[in-house]
GROMACS .gro file of C-alpha atoms in nm:
model
  326
    1MET     CA    1   3.789  -7.759  -3.309
    2PHE     CA    2   3.944  -7.533  -3.046
    3SER     CA    3   3.750  -7.646  -2.740
    4PHE     CA    4   3.718  -7.473  -2.405
    5ALA     CA    5   3.976  -7.712  -2.258
    6ASP     CA    6   4.219  -7.626  -2.540
    7ARG     CA    7   4.168  -7.254  -2.488
    8PHE     CA    8   4.205  -7.289  -2.111
    9ARG     CA    9   4.529  -7.484  -2.150
   10ASN     CA   10   4.659  -7.230  -2.400
   11PHE     CA   11   4.567  -6.941  -2.168
   12VAL     CA   12   4.745  -7.095  -1.868
   13ARG     CA   13   5.048  -7.182  -2.080
   14ASN     CA   14   5.076  -6.827  -2.212
   15ILE     CA   15   5.056  -6.681  -1.861
   16TYR     CA   16   5.322  -6.925  -1.742
   17MET     CA   17   5.552  -6.849  -2.035
   18MET     CA   18   5.520  -6.474  -1.987
   19TYR     CA   19   5.625  -6.490  -1.624
   20ASN     CA   20   5.877  -6.769  -1.679
   21ARG     CA   21   6.046  -6.557  -1.943
   22VAL     CA   22   6.142  -6.306  -1.673
   23GLU     CA   23   6.328  -6.576  -1.478
   24ILE     CA   24   6.496  -6.707  -1.793
   25PHE     CA   25   6.634  -6.367  -1.888
   26ARG     CA   26   6.737  -6.299  -1.528
   27GLY     CA   27   6.945  -6.615  -1.531
   28MET     CA   28   7.094  -6.528  -1.868
   29ASN     CA   29   7.188  -6.184  -1.739
   30GLU     CA   30   7.367  -6.334  -1.439
   31VAL     CA   31   7.573  -6.568  -1.656
   32SER     CA   32   7.649  -6.303  -1.920
   33ARG     CA   33   7.758  -6.040  -1.670
   34LYS     CA   34   7.967  -6.293  -1.479
   35HIS     CA   35   8.175  -6.358  -1.791
   36TYR     CA   36   8.156  -6.025  -1.976
   37GLY     CA   37   8.122  -5.767  -1.700
   38GLU     CA   38   7.842  -5.597  -1.510
   39ASP     CA   39   7.786  -5.345  -1.789
   40PHE     CA   40   7.690  -5.616  -2.039
   41ILE     CA   41   7.364  -5.531  -2.215
   42ASP     CA   42   7.042  -5.674  -2.076
   43THR     CA   43   6.973  -5.995  -2.269
   44TYR     CA   44   6.603  -5.915  -2.300
   45GLU     CA   45   6.685  -5.585  -2.469
   46LEU     CA   46   6.940  -5.767  -2.683
   47GLY     CA   47   6.673  -6.014  -2.789
   48LYS     CA   48   6.432  -5.738  -2.889
   49GLY     CA   49   6.695  -5.601  -3.126
   50MET     CA   50   6.760  -5.927  -3.311
   51PHE     CA   51   6.709  -5.921  -3.686
   52TYR     CA   52   6.587  -6.280  -3.711
   53GLU     CA   53   6.517  -6.582  -3.494
   54MET     CA   54   6.587  -6.929  -3.630
   55ALA     CA   55   6.342  -7.185  -3.490
   56ASN     CA   56   6.447  -7.550  -3.484
   57SER     CA   57   6.102  -7.667  -3.581
   58HIS     CA   58   5.893  -7.724  -3.892
   59PRO     CA   59   5.566  -7.547  -3.981
   60LEU     CA   60   5.396  -7.878  -4.062
   61LEU     CA   61   5.475  -8.010  -3.714
   62GLU     CA   62   5.361  -7.702  -3.523
   63GLU     CA   63   5.021  -7.565  -3.437
   64PRO     CA   64   4.907  -7.286  -3.672
   65ARG     CA   65   4.982  -6.956  -3.503
   66VAL     CA   66   5.017  -6.583  -3.550
   67THR     CA   67   5.389  -6.516  -3.589
   68SER     CA   68   5.642  -6.246  -3.673
   69ASN     CA   69   5.825  -6.185  -4.000
   70ARG     CA   70   6.156  -6.236  -3.824
   71ILE     CA   71   6.077  -6.596  -3.722
   72LYS     CA   72   6.230  -6.845  -3.967
   73TYR     CA   73   6.167  -7.219  -3.937
   74ILE     CA   74   6.476  -7.427  -4.012
   75GLY     CA   75   6.371  -7.757  -3.854
   76GLY     CA   76   6.522  -8.049  -4.045
   77ILE     CA   77   6.826  -7.850  -4.159
   78GLY     CA   78   7.052  -8.131  -4.039
   79PHE     CA   79   6.838  -8.413  -4.171
   80LYS     CA   80   7.034  -8.655  -4.389
   81PRO     CA   81   6.944  -8.963  -4.592
   82ALA     CA   82   7.003  -9.294  -4.417
   83LYS     CA   83   7.353  -9.438  -4.424
   84ASN     CA   84   7.437  -9.804  -4.447
   85ILE     CA   85   7.391  -9.957  -4.104
   86THR     CA   86   7.656 -10.174  -3.941
   87ASP     CA   87   7.653 -10.552  -3.951
   88GLN     CA   88   7.521 -10.555  -3.592
   89TYR     CA   89   7.201 -10.372  -3.682
   90HIS     CA   90   7.172 -10.537  -4.021
   91SER     CA   91   7.167 -10.871  -3.840
   92ILE     CA   92   6.901 -10.749  -3.596
   93LEU     CA   93   6.673 -10.605  -3.865
   94SER     CA   94   6.711 -10.907  -4.092
   95SER     CA   95   6.551 -11.123  -3.823
   96VAL     CA   96   6.251 -10.892  -3.774
   97HIS     CA   97   5.911 -11.056  -3.824
   98SER     CA   98   5.626 -10.811  -3.754
   99GLY     CA   99   5.834 -10.496  -3.716
  100ALA     CA  100   6.100 -10.325  -3.506
  101ILE     CA  101   6.051 -10.070  -3.229
  102ILE     CA  102   6.326  -9.821  -3.145
  103ILE     CA  103   6.352  -9.707  -2.781
  104SER     CA  104   6.571  -9.404  -2.719
  105PHE     CA  105   6.559  -9.104  -2.487
  106GLY     CA  106   6.829  -8.889  -2.643
  107SER     CA  107   7.167  -8.783  -2.512
  108GLN     CA  108   7.064  -8.548  -2.231
  109VAL     CA  109   6.886  -8.809  -2.020
  110SER     CA  110   7.033  -9.153  -1.965
  111ALA     CA  111   6.783  -9.436  -1.950
  112ASP     CA  112   7.021  -9.596  -1.699
  113ALA     CA  113   6.882  -9.356  -1.438
  114PHE     CA  114   6.524  -9.474  -1.484
  115PRO     CA  115   6.353  -9.624  -1.176
  116PRO     CA  116   6.341 -10.006  -1.165
  117HIS     CA  117   5.966 -10.018  -1.229
  118VAL     CA  118   6.012  -9.823  -1.555
  119VAL     CA  119   6.286 -10.058  -1.675
  120ASP     CA  120   6.069 -10.354  -1.580
  121SER     CA  121   5.780 -10.208  -1.781
  122PHE     CA  122   5.989 -10.203  -2.099
  123ILE     CA  123   6.113 -10.558  -2.044
  124ASN     CA  124   5.762 -10.684  -1.969
  125THR     CA  125   5.626 -10.518  -2.285
  126ALA     CA  126   5.888 -10.689  -2.500
  127LYS     CA  127   5.805 -11.024  -2.339
  128ASN     CA  128   5.435 -10.981  -2.417
  129LEU     CA  129   5.499 -10.888  -2.781
  130PRO     CA  130   5.740 -11.161  -2.899
  131GLN     CA  131   5.649 -11.108  -3.264
  132PHE     CA  132   5.812 -10.763  -3.254
  133THR     CA  133   6.180 -10.673  -3.220
  134PHE     CA  134   6.280 -10.403  -2.970
  135ILE     CA  135   6.607 -10.209  -2.987
  136TRP     CA  136   6.676 -10.013  -2.667
  137ARG     CA  137   6.959  -9.770  -2.603
  138TYR     CA  138   7.061  -9.871  -2.250
  139THR     CA  139   7.417  -9.905  -2.123
  140LYS     CA  140   7.380 -10.102  -1.799
  141PRO     CA  141   7.355 -10.482  -1.790
  142LEU     CA  142   7.002 -10.614  -1.743
  143ARG     CA  143   6.866 -10.946  -1.624
  144ASP     CA  144   6.586 -11.158  -1.763
  145VAL     CA  145   6.592 -10.986  -2.103
  146PRO     CA  146   6.384 -11.164  -2.372
  147SER     CA  147   6.549 -11.258  -2.700
  148ASN     CA  148   6.346 -11.001  -2.895
  149LEU     CA  149   6.482 -10.711  -2.684
  150HIS     CA  150   6.825 -10.595  -2.799
  151ILE     CA  151   7.015 -10.376  -2.553
  152VAL     CA  152   7.272 -10.142  -2.713
  153ASP     CA  153   7.486  -9.864  -2.569
  154TRP     CA  154   7.454  -9.654  -2.885
  155LEU     CA  155   7.234  -9.662  -3.193
  156PRO     CA  156   7.229  -9.477  -3.527
  157GLN     CA  157   6.883  -9.337  -3.462
  158ASN     CA  158   6.821  -9.157  -3.791
  159ASP     CA  159   6.950  -9.448  -4.001
  160LEU     CA  160   6.737  -9.702  -3.814
  161LEU     CA  161   6.422  -9.488  -3.826
  162GLN     CA  162   6.442  -9.479  -4.205
  163SER     CA  163   6.439  -9.857  -4.228
  164PRO     CA  164   6.104  -9.986  -4.361
  165LYS     CA  165   6.109 -10.252  -4.088
  166VAL     CA  166   6.083  -9.994  -3.807
  167VAL     CA  167   5.716  -9.948  -3.719
  168ALA     CA  168   5.728  -9.741  -3.397
  169PHE     CA  169   5.954  -9.513  -3.196
  170VAL     CA  170   5.941  -9.487  -2.816
  171SER     CA  171   6.087  -9.142  -2.757
  172HIS     CA  172   6.128  -8.859  -2.508
  173MET     CA  173   6.022  -8.629  -2.794
  174GLY     CA  174   6.320  -8.400  -2.819
  175MET     CA  175   6.288  -8.179  -3.126
  176ASN     CA  176   6.555  -8.361  -3.328
  177SER     CA  177   6.394  -8.698  -3.254
  178PHE     CA  178   6.054  -8.556  -3.344
  179ILE     CA  179   6.180  -8.425  -3.678
  180GLU     CA  180   6.380  -8.736  -3.767
  181SER     CA  181   6.090  -8.970  -3.699
  182ALA     CA  182   5.841  -8.743  -3.877
  183PHE     CA  183   6.059  -8.735  -4.190
  184ALA     CA  184   6.094  -9.114  -4.169
  185GLY     CA  185   5.719  -9.168  -4.130
  186VAL     CA  186   5.742  -9.359  -3.801
  187PRO     CA  187   5.467  -9.314  -3.537
  188PHE     CA  188   5.548  -9.233  -3.174
  189LEU     CA  189   5.492  -9.363  -2.828
  190SER     CA  190   5.579  -9.033  -2.661
  191ILE     CA  191   5.714  -9.025  -2.306
  192PRO     CA  192   5.806  -8.656  -2.258
  193LEU     CA  193   6.037  -8.576  -1.967
  194PHE     CA  194   6.083  -8.197  -1.957
  195ALA     CA  195   6.114  -7.866  -2.149
  196ASP     CA  196   5.978  -7.861  -2.506
  197GLN     CA  197   5.925  -8.238  -2.508
  198VAL     CA  198   5.572  -8.205  -2.368
  199HIS     CA  199   5.488  -7.958  -2.645
  200ASN     CA  200   5.635  -8.186  -2.912
  201ALA     CA  201   5.449  -8.488  -2.777
  202TYR     CA  202   5.124  -8.293  -2.786
  203ASN     CA  203   5.187  -8.191  -3.148
  204ALA     CA  204   5.255  -8.551  -3.254
  205HIS     CA  205   4.933  -8.657  -3.082
  206ARG     CA  206   4.741  -8.367  -3.237
  207LEU     CA  207   4.864  -8.467  -3.582
  208GLY     CA  208   4.745  -8.823  -3.525
  209MET     CA  209   5.089  -8.979  -3.546
  210GLY     CA  210   5.145  -9.075  -3.184
  211VAL     CA  211   5.014  -9.150  -2.837
  212ILE     CA  212   5.134  -9.003  -2.508
  213LEU     CA  213   5.234  -9.187  -2.191
  214ARG     CA  214   5.315  -8.954  -1.904
  215LYS     CA  215   5.628  -9.042  -1.709
  216ASN     CA  216   5.442  -9.059  -1.377
  217GLU     CA  217   5.190  -9.303  -1.523
  218ILE     CA  218   5.439  -9.567  -1.639
  219ASN     CA  219   5.375  -9.920  -1.518
  220ARG     CA  220   5.349 -10.263  -1.677
  221GLU     CA  221   4.985 -10.223  -1.778
  222SER     CA  222   5.006  -9.870  -1.920
  223MET     CA  223   5.328  -9.937  -2.113
  224LEU     CA  224   5.192 -10.253  -2.273
  225SER     CA  225   4.856 -10.092  -2.349
  226LYS     CA  226   5.006  -9.784  -2.516
  227THR     CA  227   5.256  -9.992  -2.712
  228LYS     CA  228   4.979 -10.216  -2.843
  229GLU     CA  229   4.776  -9.911  -2.940
  230ILE     CA  230   5.055  -9.766  -3.152
  231LEU     CA  231   5.139 -10.105  -3.309
  232PHE     CA  232   4.795 -10.246  -3.385
  233ASN     CA  233   4.605  -9.928  -3.476
  234GLU     CA  234   4.721  -9.865  -3.831
  235THR     CA  235   4.585  -9.511  -3.838
  236TYR     CA  236   4.898  -9.390  -3.656
  237LEU     CA  237   5.135  -9.545  -3.908
  238ASN     CA  238   4.927  -9.425  -4.203
  239ARG     CA  239   4.915  -9.072  -4.066
  240ALA     CA  240   5.291  -9.074  -3.996
  241ARG     CA  241   5.358  -9.176  -4.355
  242GLU     CA  242   5.122  -8.906  -4.479
  243ILE     CA  243   5.311  -8.642  -4.276
  244SER     CA  244   5.642  -8.781  -4.406
  245SER     CA  245   5.519  -8.749  -4.764
  246MET     CA  246   5.419  -8.385  -4.708
  247LEU     CA  247   5.754  -8.306  -4.546
  248SER     CA  248   5.939  -8.450  -4.845
  249ILE     CA  249   5.763  -8.216  -5.090
  250TYR     CA  250   5.743  -7.908  -4.867
  251PRO     CA  251   5.844  -7.610  -5.085
  252ASP     CA  252   6.075  -7.429  -4.838
  253ASP     CA  253   6.419  -7.582  -4.788
  254PRO     CA  254   6.558  -7.505  -4.438
  255SER     CA  255   6.919  -7.481  -4.562
  256GLU     CA  256   6.824  -7.224  -4.825
  257ILE     CA  257   6.615  -7.031  -4.573
  258PHE     CA  258   6.908  -7.014  -4.332
  259VAL     CA  259   7.168  -6.906  -4.590
  260GLU     CA  260   6.945  -6.653  -4.766
  261THR     CA  261   6.827  -6.502  -4.437
  262VAL     CA  262   7.181  -6.461  -4.302
  263GLU     CA  263   7.301  -6.307  -4.628
  264PHE     CA  264   7.010  -6.064  -4.635
  265ALA     CA  265   7.060  -5.966  -4.271
  266ALA     CA  266   7.429  -5.898  -4.338
  267LYS     CA  267   7.346  -5.662  -4.624
  268ALA     CA  268   7.033  -5.491  -4.490
  269SER     CA  269   7.014  -5.223  -4.221
  270ARG     CA  270   6.772  -5.126  -3.944
  271LEU     CA  271   6.594  -5.460  -3.967
  272SER     CA  272   6.530  -5.463  -3.594
  273GLU     CA  273   6.319  -5.149  -3.633
  274GLN     CA  274   6.142  -5.294  -3.936
  275PHE     CA  275   6.045  -5.621  -3.771
  276VAL     CA  276   5.993  -5.519  -3.408
  277LEU     CA  277   5.643  -5.599  -3.286
  278PRO     CA  278   5.442  -5.301  -3.155
  279GLY     CA  279   5.353  -5.485  -2.834
  280VAL     CA  280   5.703  -5.594  -2.739
  281ASN     CA  281   5.717  -5.358  -2.439
  282LEU     CA  282   5.366  -5.426  -2.311
  283GLN     CA  283   5.308  -5.571  -1.966
  284VAL     CA  284   5.118  -5.898  -1.930
  285TRP     CA  285   4.785  -5.734  -1.846
  286GLU     CA  286   4.830  -5.493  -2.138
  287HIS     CA  287   4.920  -5.774  -2.376
  288LEU     CA  288   4.602  -5.960  -2.279
  289GLY     CA  289   4.394  -5.644  -2.309
  290TYR     CA  290   4.284  -5.640  -1.946
  291ASP     CA  291   4.339  -5.264  -1.918
  292ILE     CA  292   4.107  -5.203  -2.214
  293VAL     CA  293   3.844  -5.440  -2.076
  294ILE     CA  294   3.858  -5.267  -1.736
  295ILE     CA  295   3.819  -4.921  -1.892
  296LEU     CA  296   3.532  -5.030  -2.118
  297TYR     CA  297   3.361  -5.208  -1.830
  298SER     CA  298   3.406  -4.901  -1.609
  299LEU     CA  299   3.260  -4.675  -1.879
  300PHE     CA  300   2.969  -4.916  -1.915
  301LEU     CA  301   2.901  -4.905  -1.539
  302ILE     CA  302   2.933  -4.525  -1.537
  303ALA     CA  303   2.687  -4.500  -1.827
  304ILE     CA  304   2.440  -4.721  -1.642
  305TYR     CA  305   2.486  -4.519  -1.323
  306VAL     CA  306   2.436  -4.185  -1.503
  307SER     CA  307   2.137  -4.316  -1.696
  308PHE     CA  308   1.982  -4.451  -1.378
  309ASN     CA  309   2.022  -4.117  -1.201
  310ILE     CA  310   1.883  -3.925  -1.497
  311VAL     CA  311   1.578  -4.152  -1.509
  312ARG     CA  312   1.538  -4.121  -1.131
  313CYS     CA  313   1.554  -3.740  -1.152
  314VAL     CA  314   1.303  -3.730  -1.436
  315VAL     CA  315   1.065  -3.961  -1.251
  316SER     CA  316   1.110  -3.752  -0.936
  317GLN     CA  317   1.030  -3.428  -1.121
  318ILE     CA  318   0.723  -3.581  -1.280
  319SER     CA  319   0.604  -3.703  -0.940
  320VAL     CA  320   0.656  -3.357  -0.783
  321ARG     CA  321   0.462  -3.183  -1.061
  322LYS     CA  322   0.184  -3.437  -1.032
  323VAL     CA  323   0.154  -3.376  -0.657
  324LYS     CA  324   0.148  -2.998  -0.705
  325SER     CA  325  -0.118  -3.020  -0.974
  326GLU     CA  326  -0.338  -3.229  -0.747
   0.00000   0.00000   0.00000
């Protein structure tokens, strides 16, 4: 059900994205013209003329939406079957009892920069769940680390996620991590940091395959509570496996979509005119229909005003005639 809160959030997000887009293209113009000259085409105009847009996402992992014919989903195009893991990780997984939890925040943000209380929250969680094995990508030396918490400076994320012994993934929810874990059928403890990660975390939660812990809410209690929820509530794991099963039989292959689309675009002509949306040049208030609402509301008020004056004139004339007749 699309509740009022959902619609309000969606409305605010759309307004923000519309205005934020202006700043994004302004920055792109500055960089482009710095390298290619001041006469370089406006990037917004360049974008409007694109034949196709390849989206690094998957329809099953996104909210249903009205979209354009030129949007092609190729999420999972780089997904590969698991490779044989090294002896180091084979040794770790072979000693797993109740399950393994992968902790990784991608390559753009180093966990080494996390505040001490965040690091302490992870260590405390591992201490309180000794039956589980934790594998954390963290490059700095740590003190007081329990034996079930393995600190590594690099990990083969995709290969580990596809191990049947991995039962949860603590992630920043970058798109590649989202897709890899979804294909592997592993539920999430999502800790989004910035950009599209908040959106991805929301989608995982909406699909029933993850819980969200906001970065400014991390402490010992919240980390342990959320981790227990994802580990001991089997509905998350069952739903993640259900999504994984659907992804494996999804009829559209992203590699084929990419190749066929590029080949078609190379052979066809005037595609930008064919696929351009009629409202691409509308202002925000026009896109939202405010101008139409204002006009209709104004016409409604004018109609009421005219009707009121007509009725008043008729009543006045009747009153005058009545007085004269008396």
